[in-house]
XYZ file of C-alpha atoms in Angstrom:
632
model
C 2.158 -32.722 -13.264
C 3.925 -30.199 -15.495
C 2.443 -26.732 -15.874
C 2.724 -26.699 -19.652
C 1.046 -24.083 -21.831
C -2.161 -26.086 -22.147
C -2.448 -26.522 -18.375
C -1.745 -22.860 -17.704
C -4.289 -21.785 -20.322
C -6.982 -23.890 -18.675
C -6.145 -22.471 -15.253
C -6.152 -18.954 -16.661
C -9.631 -19.565 -18.080
C -10.776 -20.702 -14.638
C -9.340 -17.647 -12.884
C -10.840 -15.245 -15.415
C -14.270 -16.840 -15.009
C -14.078 -16.805 -11.200
C -12.897 -13.224 -11.073
C -15.687 -12.100 -13.405
C -18.510 -13.790 -11.517
C -17.224 -12.742 -8.069
C -16.564 -9.166 -9.143
C -20.026 -8.867 -10.664
C -21.693 -10.289 -7.562
C -19.736 -8.083 -5.162
C -20.308 -4.961 -7.259
C -24.041 -5.627 -7.105
C -23.892 -6.303 -3.357
C -21.983 -3.086 -2.664
C -24.402 -1.021 -4.710
C -27.788 -2.600 -3.990
C -27.277 -3.888 -0.464
C -24.627 -1.679 1.137
C -25.080 1.619 -0.708
C -21.582 1.971 -2.204
C -21.815 2.675 -5.934
C -18.791 1.332 -7.900
C -19.748 3.427 -10.945
C -20.322 6.879 -9.447
C -18.517 6.550 -6.132
C -21.665 7.703 -4.323
C -22.068 6.573 -0.712
C -25.649 6.300 0.507
C -26.128 7.302 4.181
C -26.773 4.229 6.309
C -29.943 5.817 7.680
C -31.475 5.449 4.211
C -30.611 1.729 3.968
C -33.797 0.652 5.729
C -33.762 -2.814 4.128
C -30.709 -3.966 6.134
C -30.910 -6.422 8.990
C -28.585 -6.010 11.987
C -25.765 -8.106 10.510
C -25.910 -6.319 7.163
C -26.041 -2.930 8.883
C -22.870 -3.778 10.793
C -21.167 -4.862 7.542
C -22.285 -1.637 5.875
C -20.723 0.402 8.668
C -17.485 -1.580 8.496
C -17.286 -1.228 4.698
C -17.566 2.549 5.079
C -14.707 2.548 7.567
C -12.598 0.469 5.156
C -13.415 3.010 2.448
C -12.390 5.842 4.764
C -9.128 4.094 5.656
C -8.197 3.540 2.012
C -9.142 7.100 1.052
C -7.093 8.671 3.838
C -7.115 12.433 3.318
C -8.839 12.192 -0.099
C -12.378 11.535 1.136
C -13.834 14.245 -1.137
C -12.035 13.090 -4.297
C -14.739 11.349 -6.394
C -12.322 9.781 -8.891
C -10.211 8.369 -6.069
C -13.329 7.087 -4.322
C -14.368 5.190 -7.474
C -10.878 3.681 -7.687
C -10.993 2.662 -4.032
C -14.411 0.988 -4.346
C -13.058 -0.872 -7.384
C -10.098 -1.934 -5.239
C -12.482 -3.180 -2.566
C -14.375 -5.297 -5.113
C -11.109 -6.685 -6.448
C -9.780 -7.526 -2.963
C -12.996 -9.236 -1.864
C -13.085 -11.331 -5.042
C -9.420 -12.295 -4.751
C -9.773 -13.312 -1.107
C -12.816 -15.525 -1.705
C -11.110 -17.233 -4.656
C -7.967 -17.814 -2.591
C -9.944 -19.185 0.343
C -11.803 -21.688 -1.799
C -8.628 -22.669 -3.659
C -6.822 -23.115 -0.348
C -9.554 -25.464 0.919
C -9.268 -27.533 -2.250
C -5.480 -27.700 -1.908
C -5.855 -28.832 1.704
C -8.292 -31.526 0.619
C -5.829 -32.748 -2.024
C -3.128 -33.059 0.653
C -5.294 -34.897 3.137
C -5.243 -31.914 5.517
C -9.002 -31.268 5.320
C -11.990 -33.538 4.940
C -14.011 -33.186 1.764
C -15.607 -29.737 1.915
C -15.485 -27.993 -1.478
C -14.533 -30.593 -4.081
C -18.133 -31.872 -4.318
C -19.890 -28.675 -3.335
C -23.066 -29.211 -1.351
C -22.553 -32.982 -1.629
C -19.143 -32.885 0.101
C -18.955 -35.390 2.954
C -17.747 -32.784 5.449
C -20.721 -30.528 4.811
C -23.185 -33.428 4.774
C -22.025 -34.501 8.246
C -22.262 -30.904 9.460
C -25.768 -30.512 8.010
C -27.013 -33.690 9.689
C -25.822 -32.396 13.051
C -27.230 -28.889 12.535
C -30.571 -30.039 11.177
C -32.765 -27.112 10.133
C -31.245 -24.680 12.645
C -29.103 -22.998 9.974
C -31.862 -22.420 7.420
C -31.880 -23.377 3.751
C -29.142 -25.443 2.131
C -27.249 -22.428 0.817
C -27.293 -20.696 4.195
C -26.191 -23.867 5.967
C -23.316 -24.404 3.515
C -22.181 -20.823 4.002
C -22.254 -21.336 7.785
C -20.207 -24.500 7.327
C -17.566 -22.689 5.264
C -17.467 -19.859 7.781
C -16.770 -22.370 10.552
C -13.830 -23.680 8.513
C -12.572 -20.139 7.901
C -12.714 -19.347 11.612
C -10.802 -22.509 12.500
C -8.126 -21.914 9.863
C -7.797 -18.231 10.793
C -5.925 -19.331 13.908
C -2.946 -20.226 11.709
C -3.662 -18.139 8.596
C -5.290 -14.963 9.841
C -4.250 -12.940 6.807
C -6.336 -15.133 4.501
C -9.154 -16.602 6.564
C -10.026 -13.802 9.005
C -13.655 -13.056 8.094
C -13.410 -9.664 9.741
C -10.364 -8.520 7.762
C -10.861 -5.607 5.379
C -10.289 -7.808 2.320
C -12.677 -10.587 3.374
C -15.948 -8.974 4.456
C -18.160 -10.136 1.568
C -19.261 -13.597 0.494
C -20.972 -14.581 -2.764
C -24.713 -15.058 -2.790
C -25.982 -18.564 -3.453
C -26.301 -18.328 -7.244
C -22.785 -16.960 -7.585
C -21.476 -19.495 -5.049
C -22.913 -22.406 -7.008
C -21.334 -21.079 -10.210
C -18.026 -20.650 -8.388
C -18.139 -24.242 -7.137
C -18.895 -25.496 -10.650
C -15.862 -23.656 -12.021
C -13.497 -24.803 -9.261
C -14.608 -28.426 -9.534
C -14.320 -28.782 -13.286
C -12.740 -32.200 -14.058
C -9.889 -30.595 -16.012
C -8.895 -28.522 -12.971
C -9.140 -31.224 -10.293
C -5.554 -32.587 -10.708
C -4.071 -29.098 -10.195
C -5.115 -28.761 -6.562
C -2.386 -31.200 -5.505
C 0.333 -28.996 -7.049
C 2.179 -26.377 -4.973
C 2.472 -24.072 -7.996
C -1.290 -23.754 -8.534
C -1.852 -20.963 -6.031
C 0.959 -18.951 -7.632
C -0.543 -19.214 -11.091
C -3.926 -18.145 -9.666
C -2.221 -15.029 -8.297
C -0.613 -14.217 -11.647
C -3.725 -14.832 -13.736
C -6.025 -12.780 -11.513
C -4.673 -9.762 -13.402
C -5.184 -10.368 -17.098
C -2.732 -9.862 -19.951
C -5.154 -7.317 -21.372
C -4.971 -5.282 -18.163
C -1.161 -5.293 -18.237
C -1.177 -4.271 -21.902
C -3.552 -1.389 -21.210
C -1.244 -0.144 -18.454
C 1.792 -0.274 -20.739
C -0.056 1.430 -23.567
C -1.070 4.242 -21.213
C 2.430 4.854 -19.834
C 5.927 3.526 -20.475
C 6.717 3.628 -16.737
C 4.425 2.427 -13.927
C 2.322 5.281 -12.564
C 1.621 3.861 -9.104
C 2.311 0.896 -6.847
C -0.501 -1.227 -8.270
C 0.756 -0.806 -11.838
C 4.283 -1.625 -10.682
C 2.991 -4.857 -9.118
C 0.679 -5.907 -11.952
C 3.120 -5.106 -14.765
C 5.827 -7.243 -13.177
C 3.793 -10.339 -12.287
C 5.691 -13.028 -14.136
C 5.769 -16.490 -12.634
C 9.296 -17.904 -12.392
C 9.608 -21.364 -14.000
C 10.461 -24.178 -11.611
C 13.796 -25.005 -13.283
C 14.949 -21.384 -12.883
C 13.923 -21.423 -9.218
C 15.885 -24.632 -8.646
C 18.916 -23.314 -10.551
C 19.099 -20.166 -8.417
C 18.323 -21.730 -5.035
C 20.642 -24.699 -5.670
C 23.529 -22.342 -6.376
C 22.846 -19.973 -3.476
C 21.457 -21.791 -0.445
C 22.524 -25.221 -1.694
C 26.024 -24.065 -2.506
C 26.507 -22.320 0.850
C 25.627 -25.537 2.704
C 27.742 -27.617 0.316
C 30.765 -25.419 1.039
C 30.145 -25.407 4.785
C 29.994 -29.204 4.993
C 33.019 -29.715 2.777
C 30.784 -31.363 0.209
C 29.525 -33.964 2.676
C 25.840 -33.320 2.116
C 23.045 -35.108 0.315
C 22.316 -31.809 -1.434
C 25.093 -32.782 -3.806
C 22.729 -35.346 -5.318
C 19.455 -33.662 -4.342
C 20.133 -30.360 -6.177
C 20.126 -31.234 -9.866
C 21.296 -27.756 -10.934
C 24.055 -27.343 -8.333
C 27.203 -26.643 -10.324
C 29.911 -28.724 -8.670
C 32.982 -30.296 -10.193
C 33.000 -34.103 -9.961
C 36.044 -34.130 -7.691
C 35.282 -30.881 -5.850
C 35.544 -31.104 -2.060
C 35.988 -27.749 -0.299
C 37.461 -27.546 3.182
C 34.703 -28.071 5.735
C 33.939 -25.349 8.260
C 35.146 -25.964 11.806
C 31.630 -25.250 12.994
C 28.483 -25.501 10.911
C 25.921 -22.725 11.102
C 22.965 -23.595 13.264
C 20.173 -23.875 10.677
C 17.926 -21.679 12.820
C 20.230 -18.749 12.007
C 20.196 -19.142 8.211
C 18.036 -16.486 6.551
C 16.762 -16.393 2.979
C 14.947 -13.365 1.549
C 12.889 -12.890 -1.577
C 12.378 -9.096 -1.745
C 9.769 -9.359 -4.530
C 8.264 -12.636 -3.386
C 4.998 -12.812 -5.314
C 3.530 -16.212 -4.474
C 6.762 -17.370 -2.738
C 7.896 -19.771 -5.473
C 11.546 -19.447 -4.420
C 10.656 -19.966 -0.775
C 8.701 -23.150 -1.491
C 11.679 -24.813 -3.137
C 14.053 -23.444 -0.496
C 11.768 -25.139 2.049
C 12.737 -28.499 0.527
C 16.457 -27.746 0.862
C 16.092 -26.438 4.393
C 14.458 -29.729 5.418
C 17.647 -31.508 4.347
C 19.847 -28.902 6.041
C 18.016 -29.273 9.350
C 18.323 -33.070 9.261
C 22.035 -32.908 8.521
C 22.611 -30.278 11.212
C 21.176 -32.661 13.814
C 23.455 -35.469 12.602
C 26.462 -33.100 12.683
C 25.774 -32.107 16.286
C 25.307 -35.745 17.298
C 28.684 -36.559 15.764
C 30.659 -33.512 16.896
C 28.897 -32.718 20.165
C 26.967 -29.817 21.676
C 28.368 -26.457 20.630
C 29.496 -27.676 17.205
C 26.768 -25.573 15.551
C 27.510 -21.855 15.374
C 24.787 -19.465 16.605
C 27.078 -16.425 16.743
C 25.145 -14.678 13.961
C 22.303 -14.277 16.426
C 23.876 -12.386 19.361
C 21.736 -12.445 22.443
C 19.294 -14.892 20.902
C 19.943 -17.348 23.717
C 19.776 -20.415 21.478
C 20.692 -23.680 23.179
C 22.279 -26.518 21.203
C 19.730 -28.633 19.376
C 20.308 -31.636 21.609
C 19.522 -29.496 24.655
C 16.475 -27.908 23.057
C 14.766 -31.140 21.996
C 14.303 -34.443 23.812
C 15.170 -36.513 20.751
C 15.435 -36.430 16.970
C 11.743 -37.187 16.507
C 10.700 -34.154 18.564
C 13.238 -32.028 16.687
C 12.124 -33.084 13.210
C 8.477 -32.561 14.138
C 9.285 -28.922 14.916
C 11.356 -28.265 11.782
C 8.489 -27.145 9.463
C 7.435 -24.567 12.044
C 10.998 -23.280 12.433
C 11.368 -22.972 8.678
C 8.409 -20.603 8.485
C 9.330 -18.624 11.590
C 13.151 -18.460 11.305
C 14.415 -19.061 7.788
C 12.233 -17.814 4.940
C 11.492 -14.111 4.497
C 9.476 -12.367 1.814
C 8.324 -8.860 0.908
C 5.946 -7.711 -1.781
C 4.348 -4.365 -2.579
C 1.106 -6.222 -3.404
C -0.761 -7.209 -0.235
C -2.490 -9.986 -2.188
C 0.910 -11.507 -2.914
C 1.765 -11.484 0.779
C -1.558 -13.230 1.452
C -0.739 -15.925 -1.115
C 2.883 -16.320 0.009
C 1.906 -16.867 3.632
C -0.659 -19.444 2.543
C 1.866 -21.226 0.319
C 4.398 -21.600 3.138
C 1.730 -22.743 5.595
C 0.492 -25.359 3.128
C 4.056 -26.513 2.540
C 4.588 -26.970 6.281
C 1.368 -28.957 6.539
C 2.431 -31.173 3.639
C 5.765 -31.858 5.339
C 3.964 -33.063 8.445
C 1.510 -35.071 6.350
C 4.378 -36.781 4.503
C 6.035 -37.646 7.819
C 2.813 -39.067 9.225
C 2.393 -36.383 11.906
C -1.285 -36.162 12.828
C -2.957 -32.752 12.833
C -3.360 -32.744 16.624
C 0.392 -33.321 17.064
C 1.555 -30.568 14.711
C 3.117 -27.444 16.239
C 1.225 -24.198 15.731
C 2.871 -22.186 12.956
C 3.416 -18.552 13.908
C 2.941 -15.553 11.697
C 6.152 -16.027 9.764
C 8.139 -13.363 7.946
C 6.119 -12.457 4.862
C 5.423 -8.737 4.824
C 3.210 -6.556 2.653
C 4.939 -3.267 1.873
C 1.754 -1.226 2.052
C 1.213 2.474 2.602
C 1.434 3.752 6.181
C -1.921 4.850 7.633
C -2.896 8.293 6.406
C -5.762 9.287 8.729
C -4.604 12.497 10.405
C -7.232 12.366 13.147
C -6.364 8.797 14.164
C -2.655 9.606 14.034
C -3.198 12.490 16.430
C -5.399 10.357 18.715
C -2.744 7.682 18.993
C 0.135 10.136 19.383
C -1.734 11.838 22.225
C -1.516 8.606 24.224
C 2.287 8.428 23.918
C 5.193 10.055 25.644
C 6.163 13.259 23.814
C 9.360 11.786 22.337
C 7.681 8.520 21.364
C 4.907 10.500 19.677
C 7.485 12.456 17.668
C 9.283 9.248 16.749
C 6.017 7.667 15.602
C 5.145 10.617 13.343
C 8.638 10.636 11.823
C 8.504 6.863 11.326
C 5.265 7.165 9.347
C 6.935 9.847 7.230
C 9.881 7.497 6.690
C 7.486 4.786 5.427
C 5.666 7.073 3.010
C 7.358 5.670 -0.095
C 6.973 2.003 0.866
C 4.120 1.079 -1.554
C 6.320 1.788 -4.582
C 9.741 1.038 -3.090
C 9.403 -1.851 -0.647
C 12.871 -2.860 0.550
C 14.464 -0.267 -1.740
C 13.684 2.271 0.959
C 16.855 2.047 3.073
C 15.129 2.232 6.410
C 18.016 0.695 8.345
C 20.203 3.627 7.220
C 17.616 6.283 8.005
C 16.739 4.949 11.465
C 19.884 6.158 13.308
C 19.382 9.650 11.907
C 15.720 9.566 12.855
C 16.441 8.329 16.391
C 19.133 10.953 16.932
C 16.775 13.657 15.694
C 14.284 12.645 18.392
C 16.434 11.505 21.311
C 19.603 13.529 20.670
C 23.207 12.751 19.713
C 25.182 10.111 21.579
C 28.779 10.704 20.577
C 31.050 8.074 19.059
C 28.929 5.189 20.324
C 25.759 6.478 18.711
C 25.193 3.379 16.601
C 24.804 1.017 19.539
C 22.903 3.610 21.521
C 20.592 4.396 18.624
C 19.859 0.716 18.091
C 18.932 0.275 21.748
C 16.882 3.468 21.772
C 14.975 2.247 18.727
C 14.455 -1.234 20.200
C 12.964 0.156 23.376
C 10.870 2.779 21.597
C 9.619 0.259 19.035
C 8.499 -2.044 21.837
C 6.533 0.806 23.357
C 5.016 1.717 19.974
C 3.979 -1.882 19.283
C 2.376 -2.189 22.698
C 0.615 1.127 22.249
C -0.716 0.218 18.799
C -2.052 -3.134 19.990
C -3.775 -1.441 22.928
C -5.108 1.261 20.612
C -6.604 -1.397 18.310
C -8.078 -3.444 21.149
C -9.503 -0.593 23.217
C -13.217 -0.852 23.936
C -13.892 2.404 22.095
C -11.718 1.508 19.110
C -13.410 1.773 15.719
C -12.841 -0.689 12.898
C -10.967 2.034 11.036
C -8.816 2.549 14.124
C -7.880 -1.136 14.063
C -6.950 -0.899 10.386
C -4.811 2.150 11.216
C -2.967 0.196 13.928
C -2.520 -2.887 11.730
C -0.934 -0.889 8.909
C 1.373 0.902 11.337
C 2.452 -2.432 12.859
C 3.132 -3.845 9.383
C 5.384 -0.857 8.728
C 7.354 -1.633 11.902
C 7.733 -5.244 10.732
C 9.197 -4.024 7.438
C 11.668 -1.793 9.272
C 12.771 -4.788 11.338
C 13.233 -6.886 8.204
C 15.448 -4.251 6.587
C 17.685 -4.365 9.670
C 18.269 -8.122 9.247
C 21.389 -9.529 7.608
C 20.654 -12.340 5.157
C 22.658 -15.294 3.897
C 20.730 -15.668 0.650
C 18.657 -13.308 -1.476
C 16.777 -14.809 -4.429
C 14.396 -12.956 -6.684
C 12.636 -12.326 -9.947
C 12.644 -8.543 -9.468
C 10.658 -5.901 -11.315
C 12.532 -4.422 -14.251
C 12.354 -1.532 -16.655
C 11.746 2.198 -16.270
C 11.408 3.709 -12.806
C 7.958 4.830 -11.679
C 7.519 8.554 -12.187
C 6.760 9.293 -8.532
C 9.924 7.532 -7.293
C 12.372 8.224 -10.121
C 14.124 11.189 -8.519
C 14.455 9.457 -5.150
C 15.841 6.219 -6.630
C 18.189 8.065 -8.989
C 19.702 9.903 -6.043
C 19.817 6.861 -3.749
C 21.233 4.412 -6.309
C 23.364 6.448 -8.761
C 25.295 3.359 -9.939
C 22.136 1.426 -10.842
C 19.644 4.158 -11.634
C 18.878 3.343 -15.271
C 16.779 0.231 -14.569
C 14.804 -1.151 -11.649
C 16.438 -4.574 -11.980
C 19.901 -3.083 -11.407
C 18.685 -1.258 -8.312
C 17.115 -4.444 -6.939
C 20.384 -6.344 -7.376
C 22.388 -3.609 -5.657
C 19.908 -3.506 -2.778
C 19.906 -7.299 -2.518
C 23.679 -7.267 -2.102
C 23.389 -4.602 0.618
C 21.115 -6.880 2.621
C 23.562 -9.809 2.449
C 26.314 -10.724 4.864
C 29.832 -10.989 3.445
C 30.061 -14.323 1.664
C 26.294 -14.425 1.152
C 24.841 -15.107 -2.266
C 22.227 -13.431 -4.413
C 20.434 -15.272 -7.222
C 18.304 -13.391 -9.740
C 16.544 -13.813 -13.039
C 16.399 -10.561 -14.984
C 16.746 -9.174 -18.470
C 20.102 -10.174 -19.952
C 20.692 -6.699 -21.436
C 22.217 -5.438 -18.188
C 25.353 -7.446 -18.999
C 26.188 -5.765 -22.299
C 24.401 -2.412 -22.735
C 26.707 0.554 -22.174
C 24.147 2.239 -19.910
C 24.809 -0.520 -17.328
C 28.605 -0.190 -17.448
C 28.947 1.509 -14.061
C 26.619 -1.073 -12.485
C 28.690 -3.923 -13.921
C 32.001 -2.436 -12.811
C 31.080 -1.145 -9.364
C 28.345 -3.566 -8.274
C 28.650 -6.897 -10.100
C 32.468 -6.819 -10.167
C 33.036 -4.323 -7.352
C 31.194 -5.504 -4.278
C 30.311 -8.931 -5.659
C 31.815 -11.779 -7.631
C 29.881 -13.589 -10.402
C 29.675 -17.299 -9.642
C 27.139 -18.780 -12.070
C 25.242 -17.539 -15.101
C 22.746 -19.055 -17.540
C 21.772 -17.125 -20.669
C 18.140 -18.199 -21.163
C 16.813 -16.067 -24.027
C 13.135 -15.428 -24.844
C 10.018 -17.172 -23.584
C 11.152 -17.912 -20.041
C 8.703 -15.868 -17.959
C 5.307 -16.615 -19.485
C 4.316 -13.642 -21.695
C 7.148 -11.279 -20.668
C 8.762 -10.075 -23.889
C 12.303 -10.092 -22.558
C 15.491 -12.068 -23.083
C 16.336 -13.423 -19.656
C 19.457 -14.457 -17.752
C 19.703 -16.247 -14.419
C 22.822 -15.615 -12.356
C 24.386 -15.883 -8.913
C 26.694 -13.316 -7.307
C 28.693 -13.738 -4.103
C 29.156 -10.685 -1.889
C 32.775 -9.777 -1.198
C 34.124 -8.119 1.931
């Protein structure tokens, strides 16, 4: 069904209602049960919370460690503590809403038996309750236990969303709030939306209201922190724009490689191809496992979901190509040392190959970064759901589906700030590794506002040489190997630090954030074939303006220009970037240097659509969608 204005308005009403009731319930729980006051920031000592049972006492302790982790060095700052407790309420509410929405979307796709769509009367719960009898207590307690069992099962593939012990998922609504939540989610007008891939993306956008965005803009012309930067630029990209950009980047690259002999010619309705166009086919097609697409401001992964559809076609055609031209006819040279065997030697037959394709798409092809950790949570869920739908459509039973790994969606969050934990971990390392770790955390300091704009792949050689010494004319290769070995040691050390018997919950959060920073560094060292994005635009945040102005002098007047320049940097020669941004960058004099040195200097414009107003929901901007090809 089409997400017209009426449909979006109804979904927005749902999200607003769910956020309000969950936020109210969790605020009350934090204050009255766990002793964390959202209004004053006061933290009641656990010894005074004599009403807690053992489970609640453990949760209270964990919540205090989450608070300490988020506060970092600002534990005594009351205003910051109030903001952090508000963040905790917001995260808990968002996670519960996403979990319940995800279950409904799984039901609509036949991936989960009826569990939420009829609340306590759902067939899945009724069967569970008959087996459990009275062992789980009253109906509300038993239903909560049932949902928790689903969460635990799904956490094996979607830990970021369903892990009940994650910092963002520690609370659950009490029965009155849960019943109200179920009533809202199961409203007849909403029911058809759970079958649509776009629904989870609109939930993400509407969780932050228009009023909240307006208040931020009224308070400051430029974003004042990473959260404002994320919230003020949450504009869902319309499906036709997504298709236009992906068709003319990923679709066009495959069209050119195959000499036009691809079903994408008919499949991609926005692919701009002349009727008689037939480019010379490549001598060897790229192995589809080596093709990489990045959305550096991925939000809910709308671009990646459509790219998933095209990749399915590409993988099928790659198998047919290899069958026709023989083993070795697919090029894996872009992955040196990867040790990839030809497809026909990797899989017993086409059926086994196609069954594994959805997994490979998530693990090899689609990358995303967002400065909002909630967006990364949603994006990972969206790709996982899309893989499950692919298997469902092909008739692959759940027990026969490959396990989907973590994928390549990364939250560009702040590096851990606890000085004591940093020193504890560093003390367990070799002296040089400890120095490298400290310098790496310093390198990641600007990540929450900058994401991929922080050129970590450029700074790494300098950082490695500063720790391990110069290596002469071959320093690049040597530095890369030094970093690879040191990073392996750091990863191992962080995992051991998190899993140690004496590790605290806050220590595990410290290790998780550090590991996420290493993942982002690795992503910035990748070379991509396609970059597609709806990037943030407008004035630079005050706390990053000087850094970005110095780092991107040709694009410094607007964030969109910087994002395009950075996107081109991350591409291989011949790769394509597709973006929807304000159209003003193509005629205002302040963008002249960007147009001359970036758009026409290191790239070549291939396609452009001047779209005008009203394209990105309530964003008051005249938009243009365009594709640039990177030149040598």
